[in-house]
Short mmCIF file of C-alpha atoms in Angstrom, two decimals:
data_model
loop_
_atom_site.label_atom_id
_atom_site.label_comp_id
_atom_site.label_asym_id
_atom_site.label_seq_id
_atom_site.Cartn_x
_atom_site.Cartn_y
_atom_site.Cartn_z
CA UNK A 1 49.42 36.27 120.87
CA UNK A 2 49.80 38.02 118.31
CA UNK A 3 51.32 41.06 119.04
CA UNK A 4 53.90 38.80 120.53
CA UNK A 5 54.29 37.07 116.61
CA UNK A 6 54.72 40.25 115.41
CA UNK A 7 57.16 41.14 117.42
CA UNK A 8 59.42 38.48 117.20
CA UNK A 9 59.08 38.82 113.62
CA UNK A 10 60.48 42.10 113.86
CA UNK A 11 62.51 41.41 115.85
CA UNK A 12 64.22 38.90 113.84
CA UNK A 13 64.24 41.06 110.27
CA UNK A 14 66.55 43.58 112.28
CA UNK A 15 68.55 41.07 113.34
CA UNK A 16 69.04 39.40 109.33
CA UNK A 17 69.48 43.23 108.46
CA UNK A 18 72.25 44.18 110.96
CA UNK A 19 73.54 40.31 109.79
CA UNK A 20 73.61 41.28 105.86
CA UNK A 21 74.74 44.53 106.52
CA UNK A 22 77.87 43.67 108.45
CA UNK A 23 78.41 40.99 105.52
CA UNK A 24 77.81 43.64 103.01
CA UNK A 25 80.25 46.03 104.82
CA UNK A 26 82.76 43.17 104.82
CA UNK A 27 82.99 41.94 101.78
CA UNK A 28 83.21 45.94 100.89
CA UNK A 29 86.48 45.70 102.79
CA UNK A 30 87.87 42.80 101.43
CA UNK A 31 87.17 43.86 97.93
CA UNK A 32 88.99 47.09 98.45
CA UNK A 33 91.60 45.58 100.23
CA UNK A 34 92.12 42.78 97.08
CA UNK A 35 92.26 46.09 94.86
CA UNK A 36 94.68 47.92 96.80
CA UNK A 37 97.35 44.85 96.44
CA UNK A 38 97.06 44.70 92.79
CA UNK A 39 99.42 45.62 90.90
CA UNK A 40 99.25 48.62 88.10
CA UNK A 41 101.50 47.07 85.20
CA UNK A 42 101.68 50.12 83.15
CA UNK A 43 101.56 49.78 78.81
CA UNK A 44 105.31 50.18 77.82
CA UNK A 45 104.29 53.04 76.04
CA UNK A 46 103.87 54.54 79.45
CA UNK A 47 106.95 54.47 81.09
CA UNK A 48 109.49 56.63 82.08
CA UNK A 49 112.30 57.46 79.16
CA UNK A 50 109.79 55.04 76.91
CA UNK A 51 109.44 57.07 73.60
CA UNK A 52 110.65 60.06 74.60
CA UNK A 53 112.73 62.35 72.21
CA UNK A 54 116.73 61.48 72.65
CA UNK A 55 118.53 64.02 74.39
CA UNK A 56 122.67 64.65 73.42
CA UNK A 57 124.60 65.08 76.12
CA UNK A 58 125.43 68.60 74.44
CA UNK A 59 121.32 69.22 74.50
CA UNK A 60 120.55 67.79 78.78
CA UNK A 61 123.75 70.32 79.54
CA UNK A 62 122.63 73.43 78.00
CA UNK A 63 118.87 72.85 78.91
CA UNK A 64 119.71 72.29 82.45
CA UNK A 65 122.70 73.56 82.82
CA UNK A 66 126.86 72.18 82.53
CA UNK A 67 127.69 73.65 86.21
CA UNK A 68 125.92 69.73 88.20
CA UNK A 69 127.73 67.64 86.08
CA UNK A 70 130.71 68.97 86.27
CA UNK A 71 131.09 69.98 90.25
CA UNK A 72 129.88 66.05 90.67
CA UNK A 73 132.92 65.33 88.17
CA UNK A 74 135.37 67.05 89.39
CA UNK A 75 134.17 66.21 92.67
CA UNK A 76 134.65 62.60 91.48
CA UNK A 77 138.26 63.59 89.90
CA UNK A 78 139.79 65.05 93.04
CA UNK A 79 138.42 62.51 95.46
CA UNK A 80 140.65 59.82 95.33
CA UNK A 81 143.47 61.96 95.17
CA UNK A 82 144.03 61.20 99.06
CA UNK A 83 143.65 57.62 99.01
CA UNK A 84 146.03 57.54 96.34
CA UNK A 85 148.35 59.61 98.00
CA UNK A 86 148.48 57.60 100.89
CA UNK A 87 148.56 54.15 99.32
CA UNK A 88 151.45 55.71 96.59
CA UNK A 89 153.57 56.90 99.28
CA UNK A 90 153.09 54.55 101.98
CA UNK A 91 156.82 53.52 101.97
CA UNK A 92 157.68 57.41 102.80
CA UNK A 93 154.82 57.60 105.21
CA UNK A 94 156.09 54.94 107.07
CA UNK A 95 158.97 56.21 107.74
CA UNK A 96 158.03 60.08 108.25
CA UNK A 97 155.55 58.43 111.07
CA UNK A 98 157.15 55.85 112.50
CA UNK A 99 154.47 52.80 111.28
CA UNK A 100 154.17 49.47 109.10
CA UNK A 101 152.74 49.82 105.47
CA UNK A 102 150.85 47.05 106.44
CA UNK A 103 149.64 49.71 109.12
CA UNK A 104 148.70 51.52 106.49
CA UNK A 105 146.85 49.16 104.61
CA UNK A 106 144.51 48.18 106.83
CA UNK A 107 143.89 52.21 107.95
CA UNK A 108 142.89 51.81 104.39
CA UNK A 109 140.42 49.01 104.03
CA UNK A 110 138.83 50.95 107.11
CA UNK A 111 138.38 54.27 106.16
CA UNK A 112 136.72 52.26 103.07
CA UNK A 113 134.52 51.48 105.92
CA UNK A 114 133.77 54.18 107.62
CA UNK A 115 133.17 55.76 104.00
CA UNK A 116 130.20 52.75 103.56
CA UNK A 117 129.13 53.10 107.15
CA UNK A 118 128.84 56.97 107.81
CA UNK A 119 127.02 56.71 104.38
CA UNK A 120 123.40 56.04 106.07
CA UNK A 121 124.16 59.30 108.42
CA UNK A 122 124.43 61.68 105.81
CA UNK A 123 121.35 60.43 103.32
CA UNK A 124 119.59 61.08 106.47
CA UNK A 125 120.17 64.47 106.32
CA UNK A 126 120.10 64.68 101.94
CA UNK A 127 116.48 64.10 102.86
CA UNK A 128 115.92 66.97 104.82
CA UNK A 129 118.63 69.97 103.70
CA UNK A 130 119.13 70.77 100.47
CA UNK A 131 121.51 68.18 98.90
CA UNK A 132 124.34 70.73 98.30
CA UNK A 133 124.23 72.18 101.34
CA UNK A 134 124.88 68.29 102.37
CA UNK A 135 127.65 67.87 99.96
CA UNK A 136 129.29 71.12 100.43
CA UNK A 137 129.43 70.93 104.24
CA UNK A 138 131.06 66.88 103.45
CA UNK A 139 133.71 68.07 100.45
CA UNK A 140 134.37 70.59 103.45
CA UNK A 141 134.81 68.59 106.39
CA UNK A 142 136.76 66.39 104.25
CA UNK A 143 139.04 69.17 103.27
CA UNK A 144 139.32 70.11 106.95
CA UNK A 145 140.24 66.21 107.19
CA UNK A 146 143.07 65.62 105.01
CA UNK A 147 145.04 69.13 105.70
CA UNK A 148 144.78 67.94 109.36
CA UNK A 149 146.38 64.81 108.03
CA UNK A 150 148.84 66.56 106.42
CA UNK A 151 150.16 67.88 109.97
CA UNK A 152 150.24 64.38 112.09
CA UNK A 153 152.89 63.30 113.53
CA UNK A 154 152.41 60.07 114.96
CA UNK A 155 150.19 56.86 113.62
CA UNK A 156 147.71 56.83 115.93
CA UNK A 157 146.68 60.45 115.27
CA UNK A 158 147.17 59.72 111.33
CA UNK A 159 144.82 56.62 111.92
CA UNK A 160 142.43 58.91 113.47
CA UNK A 161 142.07 61.11 110.74
CA UNK A 162 142.01 58.05 108.25
CA UNK A 163 138.69 57.38 109.62
CA UNK A 164 137.41 60.83 109.33
CA UNK A 165 138.76 61.16 105.51
CA UNK A 166 136.30 58.09 105.35
CA UNK A 167 133.22 59.67 106.13
CA UNK A 168 134.33 62.69 104.66
CA UNK A 169 134.09 60.76 101.49
CA UNK A 170 131.13 58.79 102.43
CA UNK A 171 128.38 61.66 100.85
CA UNK A 172 128.88 60.81 97.42
CA UNK A 173 126.70 57.47 97.44
CA UNK A 174 123.18 59.77 98.72
CA UNK A 175 124.21 62.79 97.39
CA UNK A 176 126.25 62.86 93.99
CA UNK A 177 124.07 60.15 91.83
CA UNK A 178 120.29 61.38 92.70
CA UNK A 179 121.86 64.99 91.95
CA UNK A 180 122.00 64.04 88.91
CA UNK A 181 119.02 62.37 88.62
CA UNK A 182 116.66 64.93 89.20
CA UNK A 183 118.35 67.55 87.42
CA UNK A 184 119.59 66.07 83.98
CA UNK A 185 116.46 64.17 82.16
CA UNK A 186 116.18 60.09 82.44
CA UNK A 187 117.36 60.13 77.60
CA UNK A 188 120.27 61.49 79.00
CA UNK A 189 120.90 60.17 82.54
CA UNK A 190 123.54 57.71 80.70
CA UNK A 191 125.70 59.89 79.47
CA UNK A 192 124.84 62.50 81.94
CA UNK A 193 126.68 59.49 84.62
CA UNK A 194 129.12 58.12 81.44
CA UNK A 195 130.54 61.93 81.59
CA UNK A 196 130.69 61.74 84.90
CA UNK A 197 132.56 59.15 85.53
CA UNK A 198 135.47 59.32 82.96
CA UNK A 199 136.36 62.24 84.63
CA UNK A 200 136.61 60.01 88.10
CA UNK A 201 138.35 57.42 85.97
CA UNK A 202 141.09 60.55 84.78
CA UNK A 203 141.01 61.71 88.30
CA UNK A 204 142.30 58.11 89.41
CA UNK A 205 145.08 58.04 86.24
CA UNK A 206 146.10 61.32 87.41
CA UNK A 207 146.75 60.95 91.09
CA UNK A 208 149.40 59.09 91.17
CA UNK A 209 151.28 61.55 89.09
CA UNK A 210 149.77 64.30 91.46
CA UNK A 211 150.98 62.60 94.31
CA UNK A 212 154.32 61.31 92.75
CA UNK A 213 155.27 64.83 90.69
CA UNK A 214 154.72 67.02 93.98
CA UNK A 215 156.39 64.54 96.46
CA UNK A 216 159.31 64.46 94.25
CA UNK A 217 159.47 68.26 93.66
CA UNK A 218 159.45 68.74 98.27
CA UNK A 219 161.95 65.71 98.13
CA UNK A 220 162.38 63.69 101.70
CA UNK A 221 160.17 61.76 103.45
CA UNK A 222 158.15 64.73 104.11
CA UNK A 223 156.46 65.35 100.97
CA UNK A 224 153.32 63.05 101.62
CA UNK A 225 152.77 66.35 103.32
CA UNK A 226 152.60 68.73 100.41
CA UNK A 227 150.46 66.23 98.92
CA UNK A 228 147.86 66.65 100.99
CA UNK A 229 147.97 69.96 101.72
CA UNK A 230 147.20 70.69 98.31
CA UNK A 231 145.14 68.43 97.77
CA UNK A 232 142.37 70.15 100.93
CA UNK A 233 143.54 73.22 98.74
CA UNK A 234 142.15 71.57 95.62
CA UNK A 235 138.93 71.01 98.39
CA UNK A 236 138.18 74.43 98.69
CA UNK A 237 137.57 74.82 94.91
CA UNK A 238 135.10 71.90 95.05
CA UNK A 239 133.36 73.73 98.30
CA UNK A 240 132.81 76.78 96.63
CA UNK A 241 131.30 75.01 93.20
CA UNK A 242 128.91 73.35 95.32
CA UNK A 243 127.33 76.36 96.45
CA UNK A 244 127.11 77.40 93.14
CA UNK A 245 124.77 74.35 92.17
CA UNK A 246 120.79 74.60 91.72
CA UNK A 247 119.27 72.34 93.77
CA UNK A 248 116.21 70.61 91.75
#
């Protein structure tokens, strides 16, 4: 009788110990999850860029090199030459290819759409391969497309070329800005971005003058072809420049 009572008491003790162990483990698990969910709020003096010494643009370019900022700035400078040429010289293109000006405007919108859609696959490539090679390859592709655009003979060929040109531009969003961010210190990034943005804005001012001047020198309704051909040649220099950029 006593043996049965002792066995029953031992079983009750084992069950209680097992239940306590399970409850302790569950409490520990919940505490760990709650700790992971807690947001870590850093004090202001530990935030990146807060309290650091100001860095001038000249100092940033001296320390980290001017080449990356210059090449990306020139990419922005030349990048819209083809779009501007198509907009400014739309009447000549319309006469040369026998398409309406409205069609050319629609193609410009579709080219912009391809620019945005192409950013997703380009960003994937930029995550897997050195970004300077992605940029160089994209600019090389764009320069070939622009050169081929200069030789199109009908509206359909022009349509395909403009869509491909939009894809060639799509490297700018996922490559250029991250490359600048990783190259230059946070204290000088706003100045570096201002520099490259200024170069892009200058390009928007120069592009119509370039397109109109070259077309005027070429004469006739085919002058737009020379504008695009020269733009493609300028892009070749950008390809070579991109290959010399240091990958951070």
